mmCIF file of C-alpha atoms in Angstrom:
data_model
loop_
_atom_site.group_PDB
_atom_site.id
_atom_site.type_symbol
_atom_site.label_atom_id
_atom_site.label_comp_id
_atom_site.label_asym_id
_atom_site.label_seq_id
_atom_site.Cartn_x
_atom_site.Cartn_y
_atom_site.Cartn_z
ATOM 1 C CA UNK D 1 -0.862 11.436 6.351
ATOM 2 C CA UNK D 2 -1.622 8.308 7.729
ATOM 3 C CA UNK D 3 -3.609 5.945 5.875
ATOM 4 C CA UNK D 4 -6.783 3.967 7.080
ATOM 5 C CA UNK D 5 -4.437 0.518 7.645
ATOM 6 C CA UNK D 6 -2.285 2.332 9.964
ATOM 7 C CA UNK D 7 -2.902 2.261 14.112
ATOM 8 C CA UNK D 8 -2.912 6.053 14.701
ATOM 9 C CA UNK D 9 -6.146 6.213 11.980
ATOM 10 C CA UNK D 10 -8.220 3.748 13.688
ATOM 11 C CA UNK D 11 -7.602 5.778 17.090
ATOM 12 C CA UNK D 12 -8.799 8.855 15.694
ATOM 13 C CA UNK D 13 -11.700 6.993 14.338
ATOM 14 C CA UNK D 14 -12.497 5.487 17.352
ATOM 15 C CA UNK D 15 -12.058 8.177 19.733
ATOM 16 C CA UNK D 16 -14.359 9.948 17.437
ATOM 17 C CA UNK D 17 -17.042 7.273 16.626
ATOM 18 C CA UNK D 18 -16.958 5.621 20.106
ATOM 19 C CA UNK D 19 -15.718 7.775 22.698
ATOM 20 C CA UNK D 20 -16.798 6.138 25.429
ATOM 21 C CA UNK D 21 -14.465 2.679 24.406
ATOM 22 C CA UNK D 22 -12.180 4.469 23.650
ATOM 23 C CA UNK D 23 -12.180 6.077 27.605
ATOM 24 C CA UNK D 24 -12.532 3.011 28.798
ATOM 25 C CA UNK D 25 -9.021 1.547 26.818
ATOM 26 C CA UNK D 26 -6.633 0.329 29.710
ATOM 27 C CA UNK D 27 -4.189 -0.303 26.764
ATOM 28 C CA UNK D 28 -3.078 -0.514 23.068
ATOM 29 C CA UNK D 29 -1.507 -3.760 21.802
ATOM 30 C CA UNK D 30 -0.976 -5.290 17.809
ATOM 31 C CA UNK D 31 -2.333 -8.715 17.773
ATOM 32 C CA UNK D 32 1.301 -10.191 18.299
ATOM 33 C CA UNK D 33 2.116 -7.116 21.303
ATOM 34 C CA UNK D 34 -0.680 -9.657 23.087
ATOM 35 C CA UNK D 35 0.838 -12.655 22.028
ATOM 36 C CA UNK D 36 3.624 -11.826 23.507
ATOM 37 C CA UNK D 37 1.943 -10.284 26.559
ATOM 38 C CA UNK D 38 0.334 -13.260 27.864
ATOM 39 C CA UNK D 39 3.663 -15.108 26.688
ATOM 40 C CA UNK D 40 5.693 -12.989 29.324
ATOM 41 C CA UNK D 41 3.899 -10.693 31.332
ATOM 42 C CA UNK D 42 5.378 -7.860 29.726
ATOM 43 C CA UNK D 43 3.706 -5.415 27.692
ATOM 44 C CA UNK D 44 6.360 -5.038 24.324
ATOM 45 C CA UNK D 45 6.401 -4.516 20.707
ATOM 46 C CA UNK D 46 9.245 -4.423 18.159
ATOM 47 C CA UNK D 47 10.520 -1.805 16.079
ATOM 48 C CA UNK D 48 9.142 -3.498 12.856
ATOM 49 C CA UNK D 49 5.607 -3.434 14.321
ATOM 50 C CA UNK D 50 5.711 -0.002 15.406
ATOM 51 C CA UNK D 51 6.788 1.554 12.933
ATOM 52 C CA UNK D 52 3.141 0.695 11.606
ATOM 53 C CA UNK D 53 1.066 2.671 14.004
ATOM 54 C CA UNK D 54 1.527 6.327 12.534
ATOM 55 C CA UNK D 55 2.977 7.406 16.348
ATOM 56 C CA UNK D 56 6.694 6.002 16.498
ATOM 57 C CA UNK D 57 9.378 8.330 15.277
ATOM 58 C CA UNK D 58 12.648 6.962 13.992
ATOM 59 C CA UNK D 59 15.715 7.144 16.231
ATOM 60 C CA UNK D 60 18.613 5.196 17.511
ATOM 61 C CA UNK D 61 18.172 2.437 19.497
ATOM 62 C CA UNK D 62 14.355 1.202 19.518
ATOM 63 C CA UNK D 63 12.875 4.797 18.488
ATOM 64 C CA UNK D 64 10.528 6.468 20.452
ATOM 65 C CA UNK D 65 6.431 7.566 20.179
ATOM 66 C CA UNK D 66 5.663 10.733 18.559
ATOM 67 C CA UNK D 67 4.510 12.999 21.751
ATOM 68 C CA UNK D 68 2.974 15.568 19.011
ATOM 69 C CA UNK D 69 0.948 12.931 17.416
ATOM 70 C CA UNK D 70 -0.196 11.043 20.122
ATOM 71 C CA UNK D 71 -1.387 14.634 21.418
ATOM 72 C CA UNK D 72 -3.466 15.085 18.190
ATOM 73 C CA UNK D 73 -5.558 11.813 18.838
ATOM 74 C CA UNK D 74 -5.567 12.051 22.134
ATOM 75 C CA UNK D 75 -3.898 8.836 23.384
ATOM 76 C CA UNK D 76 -1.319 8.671 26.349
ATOM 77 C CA UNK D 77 1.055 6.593 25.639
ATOM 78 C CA UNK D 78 1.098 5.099 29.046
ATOM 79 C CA UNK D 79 -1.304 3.134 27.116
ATOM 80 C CA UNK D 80 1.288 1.650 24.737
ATOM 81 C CA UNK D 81 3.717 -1.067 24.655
ATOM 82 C CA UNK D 82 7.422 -0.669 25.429
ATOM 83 C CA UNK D 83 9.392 -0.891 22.159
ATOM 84 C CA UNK D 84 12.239 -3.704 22.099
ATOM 85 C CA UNK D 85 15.671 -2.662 20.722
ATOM 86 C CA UNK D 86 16.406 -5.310 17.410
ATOM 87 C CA UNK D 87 18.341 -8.626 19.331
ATOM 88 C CA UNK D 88 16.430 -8.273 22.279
ATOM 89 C CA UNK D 89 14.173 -10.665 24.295
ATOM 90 C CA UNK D 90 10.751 -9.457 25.106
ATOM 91 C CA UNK D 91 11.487 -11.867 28.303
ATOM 92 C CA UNK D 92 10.675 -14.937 29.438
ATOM 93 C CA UNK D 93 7.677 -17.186 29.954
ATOM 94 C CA UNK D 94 5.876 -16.429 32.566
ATOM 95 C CA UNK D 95 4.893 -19.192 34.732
ATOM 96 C CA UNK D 96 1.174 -19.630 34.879
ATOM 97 C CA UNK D 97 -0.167 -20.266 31.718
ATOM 98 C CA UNK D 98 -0.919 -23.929 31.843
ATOM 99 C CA UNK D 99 -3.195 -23.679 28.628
ATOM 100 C CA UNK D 100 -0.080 -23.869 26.247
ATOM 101 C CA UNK D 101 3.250 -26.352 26.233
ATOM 102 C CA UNK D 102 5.658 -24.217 27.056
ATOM 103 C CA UNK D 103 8.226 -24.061 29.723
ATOM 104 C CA UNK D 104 8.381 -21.069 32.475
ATOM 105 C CA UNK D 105 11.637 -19.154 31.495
ATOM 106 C CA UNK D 106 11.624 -20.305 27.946
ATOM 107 C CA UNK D 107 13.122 -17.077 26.203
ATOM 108 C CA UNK D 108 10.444 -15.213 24.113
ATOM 109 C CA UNK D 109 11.784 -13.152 20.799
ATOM 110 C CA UNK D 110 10.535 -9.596 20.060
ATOM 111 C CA UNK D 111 8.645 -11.024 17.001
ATOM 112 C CA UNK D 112 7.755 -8.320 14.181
ATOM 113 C CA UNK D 113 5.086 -7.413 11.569
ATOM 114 C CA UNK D 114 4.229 -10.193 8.991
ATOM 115 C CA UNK D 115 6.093 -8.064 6.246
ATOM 116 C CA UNK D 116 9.111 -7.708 8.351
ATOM 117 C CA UNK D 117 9.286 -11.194 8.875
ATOM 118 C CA UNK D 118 9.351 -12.233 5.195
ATOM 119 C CA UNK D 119 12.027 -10.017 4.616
ATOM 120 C CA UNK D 120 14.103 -11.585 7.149
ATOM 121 C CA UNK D 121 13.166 -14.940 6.194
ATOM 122 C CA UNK D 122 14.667 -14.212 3.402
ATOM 123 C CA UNK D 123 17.811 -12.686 4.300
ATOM 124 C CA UNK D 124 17.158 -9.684 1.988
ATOM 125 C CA UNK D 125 19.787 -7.459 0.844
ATOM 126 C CA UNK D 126 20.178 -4.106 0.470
ATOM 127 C CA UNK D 127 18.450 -3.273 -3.116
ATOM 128 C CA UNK D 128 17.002 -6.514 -3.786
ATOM 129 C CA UNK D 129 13.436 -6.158 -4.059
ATOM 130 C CA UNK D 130 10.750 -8.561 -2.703
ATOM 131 C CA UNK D 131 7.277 -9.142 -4.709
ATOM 132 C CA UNK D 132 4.387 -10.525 -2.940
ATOM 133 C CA UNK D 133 1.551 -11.696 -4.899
ATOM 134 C CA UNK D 134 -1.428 -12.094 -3.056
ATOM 135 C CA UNK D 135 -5.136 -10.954 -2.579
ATOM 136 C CA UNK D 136 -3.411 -7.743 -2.163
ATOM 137 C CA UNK D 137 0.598 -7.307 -3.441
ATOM 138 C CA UNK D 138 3.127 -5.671 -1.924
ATOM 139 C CA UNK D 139 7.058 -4.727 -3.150
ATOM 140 C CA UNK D 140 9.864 -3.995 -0.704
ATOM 141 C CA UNK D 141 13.417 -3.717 -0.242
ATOM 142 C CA UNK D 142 15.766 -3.603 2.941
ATOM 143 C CA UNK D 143 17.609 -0.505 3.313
ATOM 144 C CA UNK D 144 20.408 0.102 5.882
ATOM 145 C CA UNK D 145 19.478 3.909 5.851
ATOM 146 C CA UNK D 146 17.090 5.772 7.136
ATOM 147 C CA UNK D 147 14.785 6.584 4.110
ATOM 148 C CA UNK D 148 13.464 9.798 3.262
ATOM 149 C CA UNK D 149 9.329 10.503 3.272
ATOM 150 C CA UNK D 150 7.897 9.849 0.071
ATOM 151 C CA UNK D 151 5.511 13.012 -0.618
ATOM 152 C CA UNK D 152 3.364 10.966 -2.995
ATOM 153 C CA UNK D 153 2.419 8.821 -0.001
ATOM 154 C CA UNK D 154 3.224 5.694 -1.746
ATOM 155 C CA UNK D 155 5.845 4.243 -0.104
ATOM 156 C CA UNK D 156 5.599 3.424 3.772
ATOM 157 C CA UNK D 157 8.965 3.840 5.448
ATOM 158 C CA UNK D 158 8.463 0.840 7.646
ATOM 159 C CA UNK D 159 11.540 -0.176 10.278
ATOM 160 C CA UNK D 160 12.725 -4.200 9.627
ATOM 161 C CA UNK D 161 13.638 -6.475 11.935
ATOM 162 C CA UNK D 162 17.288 -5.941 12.412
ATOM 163 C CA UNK D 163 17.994 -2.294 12.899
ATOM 164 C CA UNK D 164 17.335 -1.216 9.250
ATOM 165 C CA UNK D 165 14.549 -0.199 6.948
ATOM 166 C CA UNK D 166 11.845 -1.540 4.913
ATOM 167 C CA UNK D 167 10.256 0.777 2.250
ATOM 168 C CA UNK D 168 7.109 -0.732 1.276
ATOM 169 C CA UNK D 169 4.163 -0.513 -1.100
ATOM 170 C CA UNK D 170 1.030 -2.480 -1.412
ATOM 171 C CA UNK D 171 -1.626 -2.118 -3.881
ATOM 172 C CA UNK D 172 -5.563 -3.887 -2.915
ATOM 173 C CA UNK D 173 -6.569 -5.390 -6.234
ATOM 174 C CA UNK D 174 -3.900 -8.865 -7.091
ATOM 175 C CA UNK D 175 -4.926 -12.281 -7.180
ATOM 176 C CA UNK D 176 -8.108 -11.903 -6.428
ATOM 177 C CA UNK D 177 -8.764 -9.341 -9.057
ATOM 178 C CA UNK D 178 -6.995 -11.058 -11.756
ATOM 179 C CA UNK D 179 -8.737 -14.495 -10.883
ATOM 180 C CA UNK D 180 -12.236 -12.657 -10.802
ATOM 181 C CA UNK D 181 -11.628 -11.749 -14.619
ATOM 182 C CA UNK D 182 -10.856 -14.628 -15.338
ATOM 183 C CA UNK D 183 -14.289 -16.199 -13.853
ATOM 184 C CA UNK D 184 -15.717 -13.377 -15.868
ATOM 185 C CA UNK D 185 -14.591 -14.822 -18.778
ATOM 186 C CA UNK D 186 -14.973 -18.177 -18.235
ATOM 187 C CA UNK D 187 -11.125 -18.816 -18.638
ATOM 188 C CA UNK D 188 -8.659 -20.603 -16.565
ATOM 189 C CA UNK D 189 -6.256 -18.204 -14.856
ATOM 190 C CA UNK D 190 -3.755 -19.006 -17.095
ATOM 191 C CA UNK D 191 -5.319 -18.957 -20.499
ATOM 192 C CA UNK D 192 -3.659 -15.854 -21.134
ATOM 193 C CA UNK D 193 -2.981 -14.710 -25.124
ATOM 194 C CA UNK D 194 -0.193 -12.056 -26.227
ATOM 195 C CA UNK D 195 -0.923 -9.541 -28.739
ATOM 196 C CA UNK D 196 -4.108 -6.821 -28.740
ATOM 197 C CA UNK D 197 -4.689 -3.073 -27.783
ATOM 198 C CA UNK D 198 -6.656 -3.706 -24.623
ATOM 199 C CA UNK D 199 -6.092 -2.440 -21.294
ATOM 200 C CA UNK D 200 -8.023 -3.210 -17.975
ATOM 201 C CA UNK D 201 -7.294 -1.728 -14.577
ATOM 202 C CA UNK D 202 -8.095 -4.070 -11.928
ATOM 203 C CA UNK D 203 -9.315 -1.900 -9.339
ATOM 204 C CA UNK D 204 -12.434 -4.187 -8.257
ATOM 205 C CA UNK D 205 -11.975 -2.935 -4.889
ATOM 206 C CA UNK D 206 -10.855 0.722 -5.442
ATOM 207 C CA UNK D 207 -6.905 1.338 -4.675
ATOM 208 C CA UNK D 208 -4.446 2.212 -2.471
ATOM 209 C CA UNK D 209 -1.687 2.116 -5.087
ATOM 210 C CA UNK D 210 -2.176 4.467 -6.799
ATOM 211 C CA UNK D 211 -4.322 6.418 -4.051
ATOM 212 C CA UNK D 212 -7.851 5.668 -5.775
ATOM 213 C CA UNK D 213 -9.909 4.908 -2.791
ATOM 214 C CA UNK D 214 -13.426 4.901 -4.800
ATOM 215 C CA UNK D 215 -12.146 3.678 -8.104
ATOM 216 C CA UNK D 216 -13.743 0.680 -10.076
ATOM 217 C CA UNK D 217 -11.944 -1.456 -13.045
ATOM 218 C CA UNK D 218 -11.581 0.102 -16.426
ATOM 219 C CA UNK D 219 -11.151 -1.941 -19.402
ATOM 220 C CA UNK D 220 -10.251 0.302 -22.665
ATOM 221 C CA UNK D 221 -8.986 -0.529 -25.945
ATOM 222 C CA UNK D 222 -11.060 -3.146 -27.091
ATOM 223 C CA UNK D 223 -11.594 -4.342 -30.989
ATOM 224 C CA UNK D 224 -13.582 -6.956 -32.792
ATOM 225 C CA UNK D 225 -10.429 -8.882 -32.991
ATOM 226 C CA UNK D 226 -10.171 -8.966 -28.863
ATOM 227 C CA UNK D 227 -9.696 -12.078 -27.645
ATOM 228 C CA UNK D 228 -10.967 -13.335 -24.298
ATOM 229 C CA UNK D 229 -7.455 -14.549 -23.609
ATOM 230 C CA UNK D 230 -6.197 -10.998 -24.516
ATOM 231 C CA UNK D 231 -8.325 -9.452 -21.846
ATOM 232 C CA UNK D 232 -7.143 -11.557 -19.231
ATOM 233 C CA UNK D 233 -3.273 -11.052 -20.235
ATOM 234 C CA UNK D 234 -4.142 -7.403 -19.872
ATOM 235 C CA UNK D 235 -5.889 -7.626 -16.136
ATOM 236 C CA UNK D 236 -2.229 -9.637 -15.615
ATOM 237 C CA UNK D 237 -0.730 -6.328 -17.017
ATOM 238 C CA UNK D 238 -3.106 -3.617 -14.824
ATOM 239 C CA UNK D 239 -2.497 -6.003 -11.748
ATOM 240 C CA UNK D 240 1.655 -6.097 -12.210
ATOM 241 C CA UNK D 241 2.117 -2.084 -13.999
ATOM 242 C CA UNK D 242 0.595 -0.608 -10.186
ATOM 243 C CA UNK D 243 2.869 -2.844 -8.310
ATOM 244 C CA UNK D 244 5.907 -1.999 -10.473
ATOM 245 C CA UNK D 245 5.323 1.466 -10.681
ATOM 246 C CA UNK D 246 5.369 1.016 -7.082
ATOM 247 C CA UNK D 247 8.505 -0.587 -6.531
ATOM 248 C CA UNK D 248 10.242 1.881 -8.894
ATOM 249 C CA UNK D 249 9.397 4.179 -5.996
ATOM 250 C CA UNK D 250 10.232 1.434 -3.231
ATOM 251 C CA UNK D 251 14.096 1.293 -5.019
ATOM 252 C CA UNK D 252 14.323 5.179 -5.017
ATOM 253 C CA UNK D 253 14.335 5.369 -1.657
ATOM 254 C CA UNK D 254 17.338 6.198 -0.286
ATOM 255 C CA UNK D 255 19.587 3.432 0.793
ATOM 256 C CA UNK D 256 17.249 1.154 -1.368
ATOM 257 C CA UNK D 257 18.347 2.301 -4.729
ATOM 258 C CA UNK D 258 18.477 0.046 -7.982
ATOM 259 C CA UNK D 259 21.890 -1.183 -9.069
ATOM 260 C CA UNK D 260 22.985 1.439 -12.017
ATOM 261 C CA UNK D 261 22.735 -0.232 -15.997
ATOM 262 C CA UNK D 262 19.313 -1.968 -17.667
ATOM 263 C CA UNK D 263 16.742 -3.903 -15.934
ATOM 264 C CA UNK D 264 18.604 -7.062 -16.874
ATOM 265 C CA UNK D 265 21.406 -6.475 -14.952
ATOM 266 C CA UNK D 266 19.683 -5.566 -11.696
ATOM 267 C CA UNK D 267 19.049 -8.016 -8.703
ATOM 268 C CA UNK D 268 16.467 -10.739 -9.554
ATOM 269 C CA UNK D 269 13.159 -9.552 -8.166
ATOM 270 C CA UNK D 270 11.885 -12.534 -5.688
ATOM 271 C CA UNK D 271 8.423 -13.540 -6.255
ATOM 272 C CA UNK D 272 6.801 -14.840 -3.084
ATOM 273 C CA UNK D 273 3.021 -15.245 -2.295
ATOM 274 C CA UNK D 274 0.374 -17.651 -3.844
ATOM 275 C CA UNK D 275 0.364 -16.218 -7.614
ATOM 276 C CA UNK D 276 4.409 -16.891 -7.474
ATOM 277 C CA UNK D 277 3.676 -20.032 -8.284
ATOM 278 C CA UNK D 278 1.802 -19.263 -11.838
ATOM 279 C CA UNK D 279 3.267 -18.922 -14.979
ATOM 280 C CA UNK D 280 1.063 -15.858 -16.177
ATOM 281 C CA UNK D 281 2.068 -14.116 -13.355
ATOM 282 C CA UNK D 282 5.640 -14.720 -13.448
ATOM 283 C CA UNK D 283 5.846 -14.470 -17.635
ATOM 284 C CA UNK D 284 4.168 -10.964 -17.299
ATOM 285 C CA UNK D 285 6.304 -9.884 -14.306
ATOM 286 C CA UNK D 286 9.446 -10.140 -16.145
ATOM 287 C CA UNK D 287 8.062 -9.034 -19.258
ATOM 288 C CA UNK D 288 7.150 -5.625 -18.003
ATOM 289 C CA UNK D 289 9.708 -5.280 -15.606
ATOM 290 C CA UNK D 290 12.948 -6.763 -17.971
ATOM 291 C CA UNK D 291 14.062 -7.968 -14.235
ATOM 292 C CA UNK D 292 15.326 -11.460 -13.738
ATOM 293 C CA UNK D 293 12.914 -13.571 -11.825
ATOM 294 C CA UNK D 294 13.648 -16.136 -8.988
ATOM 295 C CA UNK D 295 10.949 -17.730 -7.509
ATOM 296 C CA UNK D 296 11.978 -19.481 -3.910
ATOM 297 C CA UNK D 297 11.499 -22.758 -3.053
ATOM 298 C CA UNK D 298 10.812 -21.967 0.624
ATOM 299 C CA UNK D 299 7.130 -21.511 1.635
ATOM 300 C CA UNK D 300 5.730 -20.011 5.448
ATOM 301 C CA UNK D 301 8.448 -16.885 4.454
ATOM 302 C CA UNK D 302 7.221 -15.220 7.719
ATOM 303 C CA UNK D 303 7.635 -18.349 9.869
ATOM 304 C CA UNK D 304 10.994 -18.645 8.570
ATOM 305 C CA UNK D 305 11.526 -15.126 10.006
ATOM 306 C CA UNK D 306 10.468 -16.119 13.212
ATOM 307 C CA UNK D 307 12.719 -18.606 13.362
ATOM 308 C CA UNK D 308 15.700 -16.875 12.264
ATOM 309 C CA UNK D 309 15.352 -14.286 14.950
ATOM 310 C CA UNK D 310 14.498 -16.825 17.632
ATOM 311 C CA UNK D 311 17.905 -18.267 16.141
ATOM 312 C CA UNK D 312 19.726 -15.211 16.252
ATOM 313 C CA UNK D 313 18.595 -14.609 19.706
ATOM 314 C CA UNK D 314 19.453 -17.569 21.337
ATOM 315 C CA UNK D 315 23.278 -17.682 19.439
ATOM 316 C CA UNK D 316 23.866 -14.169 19.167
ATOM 317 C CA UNK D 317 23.946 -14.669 15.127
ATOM 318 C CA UNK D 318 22.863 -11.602 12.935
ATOM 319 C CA UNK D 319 19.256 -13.098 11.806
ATOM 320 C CA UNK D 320 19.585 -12.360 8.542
ATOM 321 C CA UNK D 321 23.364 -14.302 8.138
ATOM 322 C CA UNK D 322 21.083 -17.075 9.497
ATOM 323 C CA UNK D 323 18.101 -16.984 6.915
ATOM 324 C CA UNK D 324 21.084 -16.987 4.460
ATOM 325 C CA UNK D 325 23.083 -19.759 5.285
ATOM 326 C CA UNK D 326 19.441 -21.647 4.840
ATOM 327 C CA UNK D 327 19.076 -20.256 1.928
ATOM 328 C CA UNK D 328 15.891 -19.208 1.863
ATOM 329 C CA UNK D 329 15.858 -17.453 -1.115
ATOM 330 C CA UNK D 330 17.142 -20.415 -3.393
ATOM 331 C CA UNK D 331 14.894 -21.260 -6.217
ATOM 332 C CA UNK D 332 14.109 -21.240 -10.075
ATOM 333 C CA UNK D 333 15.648 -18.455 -11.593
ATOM 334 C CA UNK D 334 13.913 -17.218 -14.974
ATOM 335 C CA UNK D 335 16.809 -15.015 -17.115
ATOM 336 C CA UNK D 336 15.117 -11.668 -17.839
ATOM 337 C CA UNK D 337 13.239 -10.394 -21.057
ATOM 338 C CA UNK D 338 15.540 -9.251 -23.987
ATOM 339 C CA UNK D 339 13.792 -6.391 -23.541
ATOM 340 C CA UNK D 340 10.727 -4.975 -21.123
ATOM 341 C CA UNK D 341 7.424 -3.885 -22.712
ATOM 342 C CA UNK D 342 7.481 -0.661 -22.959
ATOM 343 C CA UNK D 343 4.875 -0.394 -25.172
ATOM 344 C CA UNK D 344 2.425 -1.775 -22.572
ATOM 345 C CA UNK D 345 3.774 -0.131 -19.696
ATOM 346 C CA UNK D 346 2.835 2.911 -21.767
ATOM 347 C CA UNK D 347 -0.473 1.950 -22.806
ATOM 348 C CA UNK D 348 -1.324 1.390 -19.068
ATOM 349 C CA UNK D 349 0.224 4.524 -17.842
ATOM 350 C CA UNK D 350 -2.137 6.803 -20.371
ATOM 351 C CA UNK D 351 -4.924 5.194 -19.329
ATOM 352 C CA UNK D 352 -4.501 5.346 -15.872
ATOM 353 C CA UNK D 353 -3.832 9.146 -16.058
ATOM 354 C CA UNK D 354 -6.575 9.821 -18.759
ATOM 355 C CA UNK D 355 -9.179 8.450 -16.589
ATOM 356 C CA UNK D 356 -7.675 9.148 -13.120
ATOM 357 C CA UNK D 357 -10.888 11.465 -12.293
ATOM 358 C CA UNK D 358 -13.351 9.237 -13.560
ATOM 359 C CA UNK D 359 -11.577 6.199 -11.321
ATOM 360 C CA UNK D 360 -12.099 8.746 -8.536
ATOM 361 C CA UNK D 361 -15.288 8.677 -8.795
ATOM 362 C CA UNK D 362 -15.360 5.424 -8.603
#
């Protein structure tokens, strides 16, 4: 079932709240299908992209839009871009458009979605996972197969730039979350302490991983002896357990799997977005996951994706050998935890499924 974030949602929920726009549509584009619209004159989308809607099926080539859904929420996909097979130009630039600098015939890439994009700036590899830490987070891996439907409706199987896959996850409460504890207590972000029995959920803004729409934060497990900084280390915790019970989903899908052996001797997770760059979050990444850490050096991941197709494109270069041989994903590497905290993972996983109907309520 598609969720709110996807395309095919917000057309049902328009069609039903405004029928009348929703007549009047004279056609369906994602912000960069536009882009690249007024770019060339050519109404196009990429694989990647699509494969957010809800209404493009999988298949050779470019895939194709689901006839059966686009029948359900009644939109003809006349309506709808033209997908662009991975290596392809979308065309050229159109002559015309004297409000930007570019010259008439100048080749335009496909482009892709913003998650696509990272990955590819990159140069991701099969089974190495990605970790985003932003307002939201969001785990992935590149997988050269076709992955399987997840039934718990956690992992997306998004399409990649290049002709493979991207299983994806994303929870809502991250950054933002953790930093609004922290305000809470009147702590810097990283005035985290070890030790304690507390546990906090930090679903501000309900969740989407796990599917807890109307939830609230929980904070359980407190003592006289609870320090502030204790509290905060375990809104680090609730933050990091939903996106790594998450990507233990992500790395079970097929063609994504996790290398076989202990956490330690798996591919280093890379830890990309703003909170990559703070300690807390990287020290309680690897200490719940066991994982190796490396944190990139390159910033503007998606821009760097860009590029490396727009590379590939003009020299007929795989885009992802050419993300690589800029190596990207070079950085400080953190060795991983001599062992992961399972102790914590555990305390968080109770919790979560003690009070799963009373999050629900929100």
């Amino acid at each position: 079932m598609p969720a709110p974030a996807f395309t095919a949602t917000k057309w049902a929920w328009l069609t039903e709240t405004e029928p009348a726009a929703a007549r009047a549509t004279a056609a369906v584009r994602l912000p960069h299908d536009y882009l690249t619209e007024r770019l060339t004159g050519r109404g196009s989308t990429d694989r990647g992209d699509a494969s957010g809607t809800g209404w493009w099926t999988p298949s050779p080539g470019a895939g194709r839009y689901d006839e059966e859904v686009l029948t359900a929420i009644g939109l003809d996909p006349v309506l709808l871009p033209e997908v662009v097979p991975p290596g392809s130009a979308a065309g050229t630039v159109r002559a015309g458009i004297g409000e930007l600098p570019l010259a008439a015939g100048a080749v335009v890439g496909a482009g892709t979605g913003d998650n696509m994009a990272a990955a590819l700036g990159l140069g991701l590899r099969p089974g190495q996972p990605a970790l985003s830490l932003g307002t939201s987070g969001t785990v992935y891996a590149v997988s050269r197969e076709r992955p399987l439907p997840d039934p718990s409706g956690t992992v997306a199987g998004f399409a990649d730039a290049c002709g493979g896959w991207l299983p994806l996850a994303c929870t809502l409460n991250c950054t933002l979350a953790v930093d609004r504890i922290a305000a809470l207590l009147r702590l810097d972000r990283e005035a985290v302490e070890p030790g304690g029995s507390a546990v906090l959920l930090p679903f501000l803004d309900g969740e989407r991983t796990p599917h807890l729409p109307y939830a609230s934060g929980l904070l359980h497990g407190l003592r006289h002896d609870t320090t502030p900084g204790q509290v905060l280390q375990s809104a680090y915790d609730g933050a990091v357990f939903a996106l790594l019970e998450a990507l233990d989903r992500v790395l079970g899908a097929e063609g994504a799997g996790a290398s076989p052996g202990s956490p330690a001797d798996e591919p280093p997770i890379l830890l990309i977005g703003g909170g990559a760059q703070g300690t807390a979050w990287r020290e309680t990444v690897r200490r719940l996951s066991g994982r190796p850490v490396q944190v990139p050096e390159a910033s503007e991941l998606v821009a760097l994706g860009a590029a490396a197709q727009a590379a590939g494109l003009l020299t007929g270069e795989d885009p992802r050998e050419v993300a690589r041989r800029w190596g990207t994903d070079r950085g400080a590497y953190y060795e991983p935890v001599s062992e992961p905290d399972r102790a914590a993972r555990s305390r968080l996983a109770a919790t979560l499924d003690g009070a799963a109907e009373l999050l629900g309520r929100g």
